[in-house]
Amino acid sequence: MMQTELDLFAPHDPPQPYRVGTQAMVLPGFALPQVQALLPMLREVIAQAPFRHMYTPGGLKMAVALTNCGALGWVSDRQGYRYSGIDPLTQRPWPVIPEALVLLANHAASLAGFSDFQPDACLVNCYRPGTRLSLHQDRDERDFSQPIVSVSLGLPAVFLFGGHTRNASTQRIPLHHGDVLVWGGEDRLRFHGVLPLKPGVHPQMGELRINLTLRKAG
Ligand code: MD3
Ligand code: FE
């Protein structure tokens, strides 16, 4: 049948999963069917453990606001980067990871080839327009053979996926609301970051991007 200009406004199916490294996979829209259920759970987590800006060991205030859920939460202060079972702000254990989020992460990891992923830590990053995350490696977890699963929500971002040294060239990977990424194996210690968020308003999330990273930290 002939295409009409109206087709431009028809909803698109999310693209198929694709590899960005030998053991790194993007699952576009994988979280979309769960988002409506996840958002109230996320709101509850944030009510119990509010977003806050942490400081780097060098004393710089981090641009990304963060919180955690799970048995372990990632924290940063003058003493260094580490995982802690206690939220330094509330002095209480972090809220539990919503079961639906654990199941989603486990399912995504298995599709990417990592069976039996059982996350014990979920870092929740909050970006506003202009916020960026500079190139870094994730090295604070005990076992680098465990993958990381991330869920992007809200405003789109450009993710930088680098190499094994800070100077290696980077791929730019656009990330949208509902996209899930899984990284493991030889891609686990790649440098990565996020370009400054462009201004915008997301219909569900407003002027925010929230990224959840699920890890087996302990
Ligand atoms: C690739 N967060 O919290 S998530 C972080 O969008 C972090 O908030 C970014 O980097 C964000 O540490 C990116 C995707 C991600 C997470 C860890 C990785 C990609 C990764 C580790 C190695 C390679
Ligand atoms: Fe990271």
PDB file of C-alpha atoms and ligand atoms in Angstrom, residues 24 64 66 74 83 123-127 133-134 136-138 141 148-152 157 159-162 175 181-184 187-194 209-213 215, ligand 1:
ATOM      1  CA  ALA A  24      27.936  -5.203  25.633  1.00  0.00           C
ATOM      2  CA  VAL A  64      24.906  13.971  39.036  1.00  0.00           C
ATOM      3  CA  LEU A  66      22.268  10.075  43.265  1.00  0.00           C
ATOM      4  CA  TRP A  74      27.616   3.297  46.108  1.00  0.00           C
ATOM      5  CA  TYR A  83      29.876   0.452  48.694  1.00  0.00           C
ATOM      6  CA  LEU A 123      22.629   3.101  41.910  1.00  0.00           C
ATOM      7  CA  VAL A 124      20.059   5.703  40.868  1.00  0.00           C
ATOM      8  CA  ASN A 125      21.567   8.663  38.993  1.00  0.00           C
ATOM      9  CA  CYS A 126      19.602  11.863  38.361  1.00  0.00           C
ATOM     10  CA  TYR A 127      20.533  14.232  35.514  1.00  0.00           C
ATOM     11  CA  LEU A 133      29.193  12.344  33.723  1.00  0.00           C
ATOM     12  CA  SER A 134      32.866  12.422  32.834  1.00  0.00           C
ATOM     13  CA  HIS A 136      35.439   6.810  34.256  1.00  0.00           C
ATOM     14  CA  GLN A 137      35.665   3.089  34.944  1.00  0.00           C
ATOM     15  CA  ASP A 138      33.445   1.197  37.388  1.00  0.00           C
ATOM     16  CA  GLU A 141      32.662  -3.872  42.746  1.00  0.00           C
ATOM     17  CA  ILE A 148      26.104  -4.367  34.968  1.00  0.00           C
ATOM     18  CA  VAL A 149      22.581  -3.663  33.762  1.00  0.00           C
ATOM     19  CA  SER A 150      21.385  -0.097  33.262  1.00  0.00           C
ATOM     20  CA  VAL A 151      17.889   1.284  32.665  1.00  0.00           C
ATOM     21  CA  SER A 152      17.463   4.772  31.195  1.00  0.00           C
ATOM     22  CA  ALA A 157      21.207  11.201  26.588  1.00  0.00           C
ATOM     23  CA  PHE A 159      26.339   7.697  26.269  1.00  0.00           C
ATOM     24  CA  LEU A 160      30.089   7.565  25.591  1.00  0.00           C
ATOM     25  CA  PHE A 161      31.477   4.073  25.331  1.00  0.00           C
ATOM     26  CA  GLY A 162      35.250   4.097  25.346  1.00  0.00           C
ATOM     27  CA  LEU A 175      19.906   6.318  25.013  1.00  0.00           C
ATOM     28  CA  LEU A 181      22.085  -1.763  28.494  1.00  0.00           C
ATOM     29  CA  VAL A 182      24.003  -4.813  29.616  1.00  0.00           C
ATOM     30  CA  TRP A 183      27.793  -4.772  29.940  1.00  0.00           C
ATOM     31  CA  GLY A 184      30.043  -7.596  31.028  1.00  0.00           C
ATOM     32  CA  ASP A 187      33.607  -4.730  28.125  1.00  0.00           C
ATOM     33  CA  ARG A 188      33.060  -4.475  31.878  1.00  0.00           C
ATOM     34  CA  LEU A 189      36.049  -2.198  32.578  1.00  0.00           C
ATOM     35  CA  ARG A 190      35.711   0.105  29.592  1.00  0.00           C
ATOM     36  CA  PHE A 191      35.837   3.826  30.210  1.00  0.00           C
ATOM     37  CA  HIS A 192      32.410   5.399  29.784  1.00  0.00           C
ATOM     38  CA  GLY A 193      30.510   8.607  30.450  1.00  0.00           C
ATOM     39  CA  VAL A 194      27.499  10.717  29.513  1.00  0.00           C
ATOM     40  CA  ARG A 209      16.948  11.792  33.152  1.00  0.00           C
ATOM     41  CA  ILE A 210      17.140   8.983  35.673  1.00  0.00           C
ATOM     42  CA  ASN A 211      19.493   6.087  35.155  1.00  0.00           C
ATOM     43  CA  LEU A 212      19.392   2.928  37.230  1.00  0.00           C
ATOM     44  CA  THR A 213      22.478   0.712  37.302  1.00  0.00           C
ATOM     45  CA  ARG A 215      25.170  -4.508  39.990  1.00  0.00           C
TER      46      ARG A 215
HETATM   47  C1  MD3 B   1      29.884   0.498  30.339  1.00  0.00           C
HETATM   48  N1  MD3 B   1      26.190   5.621  34.766  1.00  0.00           N
HETATM   49  O1  MD3 B   1      26.659   5.013  37.334  1.00  0.00           O
HETATM   50  S1  MD3 B   1      24.944   3.604  32.727  1.00  0.00           S
HETATM   51  C2  MD3 B   1      27.614   4.856  36.540  1.00  0.00           C
HETATM   52  O2  MD3 B   1      23.893   6.842  32.461  1.00  0.00           O
HETATM   53  C3  MD3 B   1      27.410   5.210  35.118  1.00  0.00           C
HETATM   54  O3  MD3 B   1      24.167   7.211  34.559  1.00  0.00           O
HETATM   55  C4  MD3 B   1      25.886   6.077  33.445  1.00  0.00           C
HETATM   56  O4  MD3 B   1      28.324   5.143  34.370  1.00  0.00           O
HETATM   57  C5  MD3 B   1      24.540   6.745  33.478  1.00  0.00           C
HETATM   58  O5  MD3 B   1      28.709   4.391  36.865  1.00  0.00           O
HETATM   59  C6  MD3 B   1      25.967   5.000  32.437  1.00  0.00           C
HETATM   60  C7  MD3 B   1      25.601   2.376  31.642  1.00  0.00           C
HETATM   61  C8  MD3 B   1      26.909   1.787  32.042  1.00  0.00           C
HETATM   62  C9  MD3 B   1      27.240   1.526  33.349  1.00  0.00           C
HETATM   63  C10 MD3 B   1      28.451   0.915  33.647  1.00  0.00           C
HETATM   64  C11 MD3 B   1      29.343   0.550  32.649  1.00  0.00           C
HETATM   65  C12 MD3 B   1      27.786   1.449  31.063  1.00  0.00           C
HETATM   66  C13 MD3 B   1      28.997   0.831  31.348  1.00  0.00           C
HETATM   67  C14 MD3 B   1      30.574  -0.100  32.912  1.00  0.00           C
HETATM   68  C15 MD3 B   1      31.415  -0.434  31.887  1.00  0.00           C
HETATM   69  C16 MD3 B   1      31.083  -0.128  30.595  1.00  0.00           C
END
